[in-house]
Short mmCIF file of C-alpha atoms and ligand atoms in Angstrom, two decimals:
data_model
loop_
_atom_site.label_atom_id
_atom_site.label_comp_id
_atom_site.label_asym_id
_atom_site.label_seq_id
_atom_site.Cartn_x
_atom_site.Cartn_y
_atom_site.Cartn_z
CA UNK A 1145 -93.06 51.58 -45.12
CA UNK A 1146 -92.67 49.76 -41.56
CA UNK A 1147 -89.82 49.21 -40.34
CA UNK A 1148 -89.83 45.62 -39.10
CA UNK A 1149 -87.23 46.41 -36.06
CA UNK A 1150 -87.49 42.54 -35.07
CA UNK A 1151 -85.61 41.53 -38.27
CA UNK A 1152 -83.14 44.20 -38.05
CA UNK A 1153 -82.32 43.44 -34.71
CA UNK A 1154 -82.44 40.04 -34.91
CA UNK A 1155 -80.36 37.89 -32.40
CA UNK A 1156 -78.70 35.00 -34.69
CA UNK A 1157 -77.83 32.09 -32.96
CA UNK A 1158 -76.18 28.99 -33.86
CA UNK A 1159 -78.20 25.22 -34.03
CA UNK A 1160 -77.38 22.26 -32.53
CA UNK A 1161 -77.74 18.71 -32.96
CA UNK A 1162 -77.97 16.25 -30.13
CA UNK A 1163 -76.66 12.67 -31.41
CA UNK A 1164 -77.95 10.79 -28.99
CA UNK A 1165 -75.55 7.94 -29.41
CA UNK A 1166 -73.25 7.22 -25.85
CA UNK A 1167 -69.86 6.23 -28.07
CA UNK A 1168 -69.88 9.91 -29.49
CA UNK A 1169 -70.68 11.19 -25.88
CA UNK A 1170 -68.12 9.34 -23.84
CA UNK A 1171 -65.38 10.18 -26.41
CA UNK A 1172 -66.53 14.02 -26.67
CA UNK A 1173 -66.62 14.05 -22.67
CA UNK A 1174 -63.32 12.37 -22.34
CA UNK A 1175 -61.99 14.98 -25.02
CA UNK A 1176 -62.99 17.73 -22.21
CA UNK A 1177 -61.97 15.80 -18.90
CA UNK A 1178 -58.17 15.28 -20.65
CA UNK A 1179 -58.11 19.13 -22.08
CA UNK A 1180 -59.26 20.86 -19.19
CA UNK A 1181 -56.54 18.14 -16.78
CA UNK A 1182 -54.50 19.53 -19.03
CA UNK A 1183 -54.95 23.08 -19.31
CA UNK A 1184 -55.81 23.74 -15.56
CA UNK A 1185 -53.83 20.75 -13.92
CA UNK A 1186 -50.84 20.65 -16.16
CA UNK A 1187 -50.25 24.10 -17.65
CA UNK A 1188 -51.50 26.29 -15.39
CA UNK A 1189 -50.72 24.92 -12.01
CA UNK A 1190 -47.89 22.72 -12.75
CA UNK A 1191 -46.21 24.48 -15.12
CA UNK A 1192 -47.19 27.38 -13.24
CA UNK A 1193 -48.40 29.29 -16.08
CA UNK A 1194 -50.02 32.33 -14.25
CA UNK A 1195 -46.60 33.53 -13.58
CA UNK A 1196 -44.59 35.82 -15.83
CA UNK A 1197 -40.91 35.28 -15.72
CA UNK A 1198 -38.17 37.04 -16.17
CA UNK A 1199 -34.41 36.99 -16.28
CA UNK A 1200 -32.26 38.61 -13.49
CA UNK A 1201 -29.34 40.56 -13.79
CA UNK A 1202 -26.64 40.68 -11.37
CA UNK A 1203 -22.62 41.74 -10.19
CA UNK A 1204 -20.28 39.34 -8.02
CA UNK A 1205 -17.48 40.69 -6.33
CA UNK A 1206 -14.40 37.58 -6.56
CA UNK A 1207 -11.16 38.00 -4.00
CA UNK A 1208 -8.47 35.28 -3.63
CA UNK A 1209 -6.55 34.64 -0.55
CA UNK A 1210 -3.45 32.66 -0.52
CA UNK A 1211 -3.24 29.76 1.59
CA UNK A 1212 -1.90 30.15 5.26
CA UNK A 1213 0.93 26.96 4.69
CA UNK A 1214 2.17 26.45 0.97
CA UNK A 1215 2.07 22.54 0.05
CA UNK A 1216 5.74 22.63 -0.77
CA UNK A 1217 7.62 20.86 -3.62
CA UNK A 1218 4.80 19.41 -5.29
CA UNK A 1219 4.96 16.86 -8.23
CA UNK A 1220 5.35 19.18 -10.83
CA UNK A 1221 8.09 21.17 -9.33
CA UNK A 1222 11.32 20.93 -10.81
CA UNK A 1223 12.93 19.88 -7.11
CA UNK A 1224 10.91 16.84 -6.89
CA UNK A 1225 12.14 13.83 -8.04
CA UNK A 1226 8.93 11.85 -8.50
CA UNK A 1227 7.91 11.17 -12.41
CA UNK A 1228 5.38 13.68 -13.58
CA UNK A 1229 4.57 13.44 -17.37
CA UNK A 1230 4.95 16.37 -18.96
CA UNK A 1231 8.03 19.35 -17.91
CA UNK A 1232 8.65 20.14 -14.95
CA UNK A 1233 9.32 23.93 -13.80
CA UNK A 1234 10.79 25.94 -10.92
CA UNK A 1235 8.08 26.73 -8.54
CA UNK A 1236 7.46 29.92 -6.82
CA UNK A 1237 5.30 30.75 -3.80
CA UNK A 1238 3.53 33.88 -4.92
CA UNK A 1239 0.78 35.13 -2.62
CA UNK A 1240 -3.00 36.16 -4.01
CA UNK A 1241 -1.80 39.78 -4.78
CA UNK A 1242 1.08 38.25 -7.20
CA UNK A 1243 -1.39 35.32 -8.43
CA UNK A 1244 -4.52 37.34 -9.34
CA UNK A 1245 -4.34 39.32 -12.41
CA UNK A 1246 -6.23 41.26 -13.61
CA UNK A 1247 -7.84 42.57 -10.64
CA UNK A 1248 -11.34 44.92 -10.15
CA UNK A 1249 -12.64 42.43 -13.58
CA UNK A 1250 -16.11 41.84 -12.41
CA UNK A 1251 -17.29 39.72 -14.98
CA UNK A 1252 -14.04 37.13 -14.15
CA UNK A 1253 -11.66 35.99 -12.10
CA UNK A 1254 -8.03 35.10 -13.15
CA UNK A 1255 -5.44 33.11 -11.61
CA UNK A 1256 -2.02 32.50 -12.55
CA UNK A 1257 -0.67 28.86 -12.72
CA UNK A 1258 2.14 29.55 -14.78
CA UNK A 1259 4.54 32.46 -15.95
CA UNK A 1260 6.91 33.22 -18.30
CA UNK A 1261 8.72 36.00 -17.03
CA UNK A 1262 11.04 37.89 -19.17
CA UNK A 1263 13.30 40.65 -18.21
CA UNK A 1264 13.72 42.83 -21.27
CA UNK A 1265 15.40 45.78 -22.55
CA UNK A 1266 15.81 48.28 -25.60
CA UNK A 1267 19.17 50.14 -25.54
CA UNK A 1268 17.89 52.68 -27.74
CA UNK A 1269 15.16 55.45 -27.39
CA UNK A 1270 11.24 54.95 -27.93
CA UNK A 1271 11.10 57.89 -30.33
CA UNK A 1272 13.08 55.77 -32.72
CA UNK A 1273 10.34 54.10 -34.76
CA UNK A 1274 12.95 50.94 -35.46
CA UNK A 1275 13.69 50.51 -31.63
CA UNK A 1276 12.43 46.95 -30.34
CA UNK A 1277 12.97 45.44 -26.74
CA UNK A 1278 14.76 42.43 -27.18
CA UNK A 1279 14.98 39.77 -24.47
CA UNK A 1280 17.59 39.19 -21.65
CA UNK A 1281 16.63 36.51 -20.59
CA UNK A 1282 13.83 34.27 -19.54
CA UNK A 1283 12.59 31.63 -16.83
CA UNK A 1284 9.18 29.30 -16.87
CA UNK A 1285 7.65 28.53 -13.33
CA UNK A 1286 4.96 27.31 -11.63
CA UNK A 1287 3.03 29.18 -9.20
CA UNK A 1288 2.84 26.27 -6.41
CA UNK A 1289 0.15 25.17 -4.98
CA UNK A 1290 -2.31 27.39 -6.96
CA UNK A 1291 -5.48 24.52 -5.95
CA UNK A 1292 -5.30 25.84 -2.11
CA UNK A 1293 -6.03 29.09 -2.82
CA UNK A 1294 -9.47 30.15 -2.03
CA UNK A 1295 -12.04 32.34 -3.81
CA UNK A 1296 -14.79 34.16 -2.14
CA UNK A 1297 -17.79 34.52 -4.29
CA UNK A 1298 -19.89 37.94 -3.30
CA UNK A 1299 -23.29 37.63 -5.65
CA UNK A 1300 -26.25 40.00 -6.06
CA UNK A 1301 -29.34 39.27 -8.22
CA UNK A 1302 -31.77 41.87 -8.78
CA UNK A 1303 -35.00 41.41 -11.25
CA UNK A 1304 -36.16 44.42 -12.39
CA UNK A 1305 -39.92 43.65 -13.00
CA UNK A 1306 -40.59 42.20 -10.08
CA UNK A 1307 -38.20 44.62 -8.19
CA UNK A 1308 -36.75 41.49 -6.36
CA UNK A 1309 -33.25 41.89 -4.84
CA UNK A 1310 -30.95 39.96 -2.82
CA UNK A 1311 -27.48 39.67 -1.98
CA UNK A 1312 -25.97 35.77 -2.01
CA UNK A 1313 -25.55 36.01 1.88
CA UNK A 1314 -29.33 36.15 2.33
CA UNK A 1315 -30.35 32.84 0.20
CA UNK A 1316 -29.83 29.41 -0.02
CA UNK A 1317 -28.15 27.69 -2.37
CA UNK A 1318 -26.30 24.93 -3.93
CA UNK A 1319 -23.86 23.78 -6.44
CA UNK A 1320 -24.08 20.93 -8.73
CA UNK A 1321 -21.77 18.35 -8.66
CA UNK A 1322 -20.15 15.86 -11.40
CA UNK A 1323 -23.34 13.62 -11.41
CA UNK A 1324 -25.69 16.99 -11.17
CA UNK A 1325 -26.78 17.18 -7.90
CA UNK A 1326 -27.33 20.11 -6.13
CA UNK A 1327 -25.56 19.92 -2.75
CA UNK A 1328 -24.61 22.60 -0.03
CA UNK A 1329 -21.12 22.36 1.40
CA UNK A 1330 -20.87 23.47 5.14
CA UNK A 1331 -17.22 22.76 5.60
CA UNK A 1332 -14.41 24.79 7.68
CA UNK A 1333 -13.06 26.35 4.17
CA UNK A 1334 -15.61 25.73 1.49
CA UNK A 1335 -18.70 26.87 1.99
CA UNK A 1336 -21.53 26.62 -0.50
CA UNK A 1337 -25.56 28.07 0.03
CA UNK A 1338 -25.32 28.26 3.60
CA UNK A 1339 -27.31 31.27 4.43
CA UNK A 1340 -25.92 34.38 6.24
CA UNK A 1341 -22.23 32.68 5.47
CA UNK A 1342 -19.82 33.58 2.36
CA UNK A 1343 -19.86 31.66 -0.28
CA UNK A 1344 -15.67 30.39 -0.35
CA UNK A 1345 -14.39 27.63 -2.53
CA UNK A 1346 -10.91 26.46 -2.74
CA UNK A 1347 -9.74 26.16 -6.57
CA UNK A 1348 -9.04 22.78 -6.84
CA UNK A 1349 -12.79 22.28 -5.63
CA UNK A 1350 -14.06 24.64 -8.54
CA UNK A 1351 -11.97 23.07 -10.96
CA UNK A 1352 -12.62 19.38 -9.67
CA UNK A 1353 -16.87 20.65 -9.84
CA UNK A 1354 -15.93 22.00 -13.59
CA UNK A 1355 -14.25 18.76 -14.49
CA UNK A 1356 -10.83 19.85 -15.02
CA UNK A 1357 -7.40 17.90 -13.63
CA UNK A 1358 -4.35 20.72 -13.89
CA UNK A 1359 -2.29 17.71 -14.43
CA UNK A 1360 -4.32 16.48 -17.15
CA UNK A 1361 -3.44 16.99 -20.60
CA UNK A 1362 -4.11 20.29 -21.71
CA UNK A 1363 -6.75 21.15 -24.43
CA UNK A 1364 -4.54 23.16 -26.64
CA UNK A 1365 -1.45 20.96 -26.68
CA UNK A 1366 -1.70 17.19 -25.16
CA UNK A 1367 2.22 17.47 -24.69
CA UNK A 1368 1.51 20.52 -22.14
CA UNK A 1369 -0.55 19.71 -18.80
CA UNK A 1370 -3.44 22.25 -18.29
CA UNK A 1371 -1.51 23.62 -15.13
CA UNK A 1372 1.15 25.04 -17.79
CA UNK A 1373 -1.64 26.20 -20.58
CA UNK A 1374 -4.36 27.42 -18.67
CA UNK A 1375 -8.03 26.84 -18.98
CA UNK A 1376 -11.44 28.82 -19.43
CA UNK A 1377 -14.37 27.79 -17.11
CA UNK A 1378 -18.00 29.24 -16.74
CA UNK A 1379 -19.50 29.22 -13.66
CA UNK A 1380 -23.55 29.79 -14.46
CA UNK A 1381 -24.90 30.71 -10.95
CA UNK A 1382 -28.80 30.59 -11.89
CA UNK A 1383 -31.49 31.85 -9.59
CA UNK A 1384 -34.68 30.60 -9.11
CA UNK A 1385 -38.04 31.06 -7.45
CA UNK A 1386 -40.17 28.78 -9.36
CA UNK A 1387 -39.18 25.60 -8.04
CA UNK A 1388 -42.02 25.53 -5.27
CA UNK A 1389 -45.58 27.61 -5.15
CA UNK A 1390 -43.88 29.61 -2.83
CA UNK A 1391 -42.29 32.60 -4.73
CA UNK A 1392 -40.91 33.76 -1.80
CA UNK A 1393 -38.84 31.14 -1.41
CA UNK A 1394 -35.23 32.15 -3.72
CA UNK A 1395 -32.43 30.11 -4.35
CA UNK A 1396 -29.50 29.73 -6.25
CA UNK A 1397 -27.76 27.11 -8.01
CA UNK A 1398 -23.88 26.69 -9.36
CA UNK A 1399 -22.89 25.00 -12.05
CA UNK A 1400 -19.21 25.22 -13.43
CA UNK A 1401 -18.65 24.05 -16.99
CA UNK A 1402 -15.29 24.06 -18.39
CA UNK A 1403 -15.05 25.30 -21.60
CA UNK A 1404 -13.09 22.83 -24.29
CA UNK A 1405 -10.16 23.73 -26.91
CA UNK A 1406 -9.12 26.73 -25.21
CA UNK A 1407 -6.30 27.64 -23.11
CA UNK A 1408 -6.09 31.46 -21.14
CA UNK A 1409 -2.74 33.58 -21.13
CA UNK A 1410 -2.63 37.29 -20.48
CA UNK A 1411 0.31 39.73 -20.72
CA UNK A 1412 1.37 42.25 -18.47
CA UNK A 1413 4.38 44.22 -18.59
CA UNK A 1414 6.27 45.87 -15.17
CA UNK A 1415 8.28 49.00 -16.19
CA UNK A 1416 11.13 49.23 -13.90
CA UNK A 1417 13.82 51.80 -13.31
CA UNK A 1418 13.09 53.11 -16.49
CA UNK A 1419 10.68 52.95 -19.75
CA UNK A 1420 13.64 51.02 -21.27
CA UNK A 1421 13.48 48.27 -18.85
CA UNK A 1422 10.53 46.12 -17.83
CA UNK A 1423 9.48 42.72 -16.90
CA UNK A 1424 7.34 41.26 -19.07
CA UNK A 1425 5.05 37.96 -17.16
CA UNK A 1426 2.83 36.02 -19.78
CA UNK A 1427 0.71 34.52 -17.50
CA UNK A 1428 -1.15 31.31 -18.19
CA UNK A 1429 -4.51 31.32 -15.91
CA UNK A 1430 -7.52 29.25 -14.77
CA UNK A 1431 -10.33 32.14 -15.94
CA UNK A 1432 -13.44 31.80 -14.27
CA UNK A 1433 -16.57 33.68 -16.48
CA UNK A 1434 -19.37 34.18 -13.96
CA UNK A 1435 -23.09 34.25 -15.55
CA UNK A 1436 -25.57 34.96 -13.70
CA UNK A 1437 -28.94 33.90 -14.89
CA UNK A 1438 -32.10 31.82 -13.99
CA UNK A 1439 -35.73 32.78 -13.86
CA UNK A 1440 -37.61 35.10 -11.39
CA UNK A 1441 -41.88 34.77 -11.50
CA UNK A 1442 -44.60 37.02 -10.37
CA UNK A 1443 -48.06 36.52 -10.38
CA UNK A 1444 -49.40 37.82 -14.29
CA UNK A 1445 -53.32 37.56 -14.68
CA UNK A 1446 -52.70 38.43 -18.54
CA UNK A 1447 -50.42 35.00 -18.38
CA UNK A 1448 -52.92 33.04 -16.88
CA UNK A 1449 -55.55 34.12 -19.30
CA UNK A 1450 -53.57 33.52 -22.25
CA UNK A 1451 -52.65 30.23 -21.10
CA UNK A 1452 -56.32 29.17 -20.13
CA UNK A 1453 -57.07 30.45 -23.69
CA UNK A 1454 -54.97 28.76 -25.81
CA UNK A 1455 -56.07 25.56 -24.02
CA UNK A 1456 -59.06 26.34 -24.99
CA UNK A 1457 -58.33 25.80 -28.84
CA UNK A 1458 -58.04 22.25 -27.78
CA UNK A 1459 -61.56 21.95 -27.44
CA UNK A 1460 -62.34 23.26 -30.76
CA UNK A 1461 -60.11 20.34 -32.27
CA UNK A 1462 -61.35 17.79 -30.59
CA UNK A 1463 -65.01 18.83 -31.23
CA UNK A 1464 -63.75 18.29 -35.18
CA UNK A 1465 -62.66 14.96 -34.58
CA UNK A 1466 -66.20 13.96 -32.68
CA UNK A 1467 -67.77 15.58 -35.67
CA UNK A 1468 -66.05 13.78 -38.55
CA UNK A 1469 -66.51 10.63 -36.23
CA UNK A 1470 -70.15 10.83 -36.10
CA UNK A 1471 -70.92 12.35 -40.38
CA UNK A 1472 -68.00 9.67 -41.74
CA UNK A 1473 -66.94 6.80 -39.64
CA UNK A 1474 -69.52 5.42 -38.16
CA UNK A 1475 -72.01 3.10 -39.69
CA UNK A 1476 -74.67 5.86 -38.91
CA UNK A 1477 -72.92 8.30 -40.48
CA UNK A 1478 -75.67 9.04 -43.43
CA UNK A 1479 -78.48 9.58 -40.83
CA UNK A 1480 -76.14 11.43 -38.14
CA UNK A 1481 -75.02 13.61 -41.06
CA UNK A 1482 -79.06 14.23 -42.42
CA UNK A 1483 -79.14 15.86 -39.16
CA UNK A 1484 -76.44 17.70 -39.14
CA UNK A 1485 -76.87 18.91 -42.62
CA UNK A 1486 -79.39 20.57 -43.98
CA UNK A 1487 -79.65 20.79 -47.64
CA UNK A 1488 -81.18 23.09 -49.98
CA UNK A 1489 -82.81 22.37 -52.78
CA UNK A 1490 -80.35 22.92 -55.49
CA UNK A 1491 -81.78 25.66 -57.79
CA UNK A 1492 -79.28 24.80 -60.68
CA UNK A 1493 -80.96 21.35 -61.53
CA UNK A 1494 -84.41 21.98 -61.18
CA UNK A 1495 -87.07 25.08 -62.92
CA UNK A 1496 -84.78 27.75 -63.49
CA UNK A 1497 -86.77 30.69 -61.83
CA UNK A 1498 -84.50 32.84 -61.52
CA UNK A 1499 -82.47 34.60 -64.11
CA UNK A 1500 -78.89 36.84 -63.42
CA UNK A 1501 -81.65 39.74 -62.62
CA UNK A 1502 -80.52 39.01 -59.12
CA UNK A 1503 -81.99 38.47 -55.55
CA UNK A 1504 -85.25 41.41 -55.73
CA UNK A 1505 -86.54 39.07 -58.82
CA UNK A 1506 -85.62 35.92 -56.94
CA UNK A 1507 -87.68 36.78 -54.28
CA UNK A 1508 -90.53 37.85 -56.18
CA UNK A 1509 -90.44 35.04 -58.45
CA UNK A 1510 -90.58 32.78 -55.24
CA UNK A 1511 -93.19 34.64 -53.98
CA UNK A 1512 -95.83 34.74 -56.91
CA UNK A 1513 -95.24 30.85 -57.35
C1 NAG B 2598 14.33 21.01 -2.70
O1 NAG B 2598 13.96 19.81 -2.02
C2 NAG B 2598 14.58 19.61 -0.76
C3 NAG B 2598 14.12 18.31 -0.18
O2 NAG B 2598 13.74 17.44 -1.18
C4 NAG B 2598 14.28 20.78 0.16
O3 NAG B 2598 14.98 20.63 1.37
C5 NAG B 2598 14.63 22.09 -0.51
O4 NAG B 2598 14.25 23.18 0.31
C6 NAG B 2598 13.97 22.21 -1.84
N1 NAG B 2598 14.37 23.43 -2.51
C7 NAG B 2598 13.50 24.26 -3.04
C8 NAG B 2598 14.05 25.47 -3.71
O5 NAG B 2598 12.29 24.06 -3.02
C1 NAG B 2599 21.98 47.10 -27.89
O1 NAG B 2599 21.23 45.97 -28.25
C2 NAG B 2599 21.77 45.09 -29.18
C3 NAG B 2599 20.82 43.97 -29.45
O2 NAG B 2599 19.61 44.47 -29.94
C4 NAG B 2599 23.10 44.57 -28.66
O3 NAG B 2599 23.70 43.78 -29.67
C5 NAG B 2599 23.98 45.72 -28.29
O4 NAG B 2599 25.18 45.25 -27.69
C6 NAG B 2599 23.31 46.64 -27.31
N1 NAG B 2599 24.11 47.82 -26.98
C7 NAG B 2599 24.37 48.17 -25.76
C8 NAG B 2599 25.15 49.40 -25.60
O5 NAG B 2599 23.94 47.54 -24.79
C1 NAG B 2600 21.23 40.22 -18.96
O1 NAG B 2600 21.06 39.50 -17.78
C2 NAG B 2600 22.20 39.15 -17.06
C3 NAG B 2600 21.83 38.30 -15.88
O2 NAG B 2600 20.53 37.82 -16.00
C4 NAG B 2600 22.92 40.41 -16.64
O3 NAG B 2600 24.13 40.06 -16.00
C5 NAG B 2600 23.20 41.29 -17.82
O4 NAG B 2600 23.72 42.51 -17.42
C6 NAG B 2600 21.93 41.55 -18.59
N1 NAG B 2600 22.21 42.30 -19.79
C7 NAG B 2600 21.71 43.49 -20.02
C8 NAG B 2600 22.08 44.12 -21.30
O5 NAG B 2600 21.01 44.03 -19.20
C1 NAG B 2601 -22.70 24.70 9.23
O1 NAG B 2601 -21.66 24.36 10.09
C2 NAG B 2601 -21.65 25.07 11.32
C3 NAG B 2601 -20.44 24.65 12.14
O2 NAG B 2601 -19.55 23.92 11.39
C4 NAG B 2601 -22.92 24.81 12.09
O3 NAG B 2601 -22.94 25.58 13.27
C5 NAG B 2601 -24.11 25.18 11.21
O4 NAG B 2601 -25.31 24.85 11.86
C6 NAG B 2601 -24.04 24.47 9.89
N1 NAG B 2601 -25.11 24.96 9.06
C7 NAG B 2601 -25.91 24.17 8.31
C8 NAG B 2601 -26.99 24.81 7.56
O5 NAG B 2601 -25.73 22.97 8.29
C1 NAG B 2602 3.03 21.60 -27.90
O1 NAG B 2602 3.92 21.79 -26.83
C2 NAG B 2602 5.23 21.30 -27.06
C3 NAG B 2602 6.04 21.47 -25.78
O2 NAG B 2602 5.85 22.71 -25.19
C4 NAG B 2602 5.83 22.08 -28.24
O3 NAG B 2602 7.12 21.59 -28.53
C5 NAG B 2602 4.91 21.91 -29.45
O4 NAG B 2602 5.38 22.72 -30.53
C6 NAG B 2602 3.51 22.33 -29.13
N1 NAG B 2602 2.65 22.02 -30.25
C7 NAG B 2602 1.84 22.92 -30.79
C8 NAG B 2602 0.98 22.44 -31.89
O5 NAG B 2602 1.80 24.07 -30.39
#
């Protein structure tokens, strides 16, 4: 028998109607302008989607220094005689290496703005299972002045995919303030995104960015100030490279959030002459959490294709709605859809001439009629 190679191989390709009717055509073609603004204009350029992003990792490195001149007997301090609405404690004059603890904690910073410190004692021998320290006695104070103190931030980002690194010194940057702008801060202390200068920030300026007033009621206890509770902030420092078509261009932005119904104490115990004696300090601190985070792009063909591509399935929808336009809403819908359609015969209703025998006696059947 002869192999009939141009049915085998066969090229099937698809029909198409032209509706020659301008409504249909100026909708279809404003169907493409708006999907292809969108998919090239919008997605891909504006929303930069040929980039692949990714999120940074980092370390920061805090140290405090104590301010050169204490302000001395402040309103809270139990020597001033000025009304102050909650109680009012000794104050002390601790430098940084008294106020910061814990120290080498690279995910936070503590300071101390209060302290309980308790000088206690067991008179009886550690092996003894029953043998407690019991208290000699105790004092409350303020450590004064704790808002001058200043905090030098040391950041490094690092993205692994794109293998970009860089230490804060090297970028700009800024911080957001209480109506979220981003502004640097080029002062003689604080200094904020100036490049090839430490980033330093007094407390109080952290905690006035972060929203929080030490002599504001606290947000454990409103008969306690937050000065003599403590309080829990999170400073997000997020990096950035996307904000212009320039990826080389890298900056950094601060934003400190305080965090609500929380207060921050830590305990540390001084053993002095001997295991049986110690100080014990409860500190109450302003904790700072530092996150680093933000979103570092390279250039990503396989992005850009997949975001051209699933544009794409726009097209397909709005050919569907041109379609259903043209066969059901229109008032020449029957003719339009003649021509799209093209109906068999239905072999059902008229001369059976075929039985179940299948398609071989179809075809013959047809073929000797
Ligand atoms: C108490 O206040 C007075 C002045 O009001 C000051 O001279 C004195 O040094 C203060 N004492 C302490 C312990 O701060
Ligand atoms: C030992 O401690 C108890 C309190 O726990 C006290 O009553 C007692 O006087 C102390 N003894 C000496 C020798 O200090
Ligand atoms: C308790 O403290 C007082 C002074 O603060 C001191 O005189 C006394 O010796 C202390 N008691 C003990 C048992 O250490
Ligand atoms: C920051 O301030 C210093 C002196 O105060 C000045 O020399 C420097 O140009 C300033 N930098 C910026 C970026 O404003
Ligand atoms: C709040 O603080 C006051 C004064 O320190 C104390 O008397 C009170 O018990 C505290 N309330 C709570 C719920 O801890």
């Amino acid at each position: 028998m002869l192999i009939d190679w141009d049915s085998i191989l066969a090229y099937n390709t698809i029909k198409i109607v032209r509706i020659r009717d301008k409504r249909l055509g100026i909708l279809h073609l404003c169907f493409i302008v708006i999907i292809v603004l969108y998919v090239v204009v919008y997605s891909a350029i504006y929303k930069k989607g040929y980039l692949s992003t990714e999120e940074p990792v980092g370390s920061i490195r805090t140290s405090l220094w104590s301010p050169n001149t204490f302000k001395a007997n402040q309103v809270y301090c139990k020597n001033n005689t000025e009304p102050y609405p909650y109680k009012k404690l000794e104050c002390v004059y601790y430098d940084d290496a008294l106020v910061g603890y814990p120290i080498g904690d690279d995910v936070g910073f503590t300071a101390s703005s209060r302290m309980k410190i308790s000088e206690q004692k067991s008179n009886c021998s550690l092996t003894d299972p029953t043998c407690k320290f019991y208290t000699n006695s105790s004092v409350n104070v303020y450590l004064a002045d704790i808002e001058s103190f200043t905090v030098l931030i040391d950041h490094t980002m690092y993205a692994p995919l794109s293998q970009i690194q860089f230490n804060g010194d090297d970028l700009s940057g800024y911080i957001l303030d209480q109506n979220g702008n981003e502004i640097q801060i080029n002062e003689t202390v604080n200094v904020i995104g100036i490049e090839g200068r430490p980033d330093v920030l007094e407390l109080g300026k952290i905690l006035e960015f972060g929203g929080i007033d030490l002599d504001g009621p606290s947000m454990i206890n409103s008969s306690n100030s937050i000065r003599y509770d403590g309080c829990v902030l999170f400073v997000f420092i997020e990096y950035s490279n996307t904000f212009s078509y320039d990826l080389n261009k890298i900056k950094y932005v601060y934003s400190i959030k305080k965090v609500d119904d929380t207060g921050y104490d830590i305990p540390e115990a001084i053993i002095l002459d001997n295991p049986n004696s110690r100080l014990y300090y409860k500190r109450h601190a302003i904790r700072l959490i530092f996150i680093q985070t933000g979103l570092i792009g390279s250039f990503n063909f396989q992005s850009l294709l997949l975001t051209l591509v699933s544009g794409l399935g726009l097209l397909t929808v709005s050919t569907l709605i041109v379609d259903q336009l043209a066969i059901r809403f229109l008032p020449q819908r029957k003719s339009y859809s003649s021509f799209k359609f093209q109906t068999t015969e239905s072999f059902k209703m008229k001369k059976r001439i075929v039985n179940d025998d299948g398609e071989d006696k179809l075809y013959h059947n047809i073929e000797t009629l």
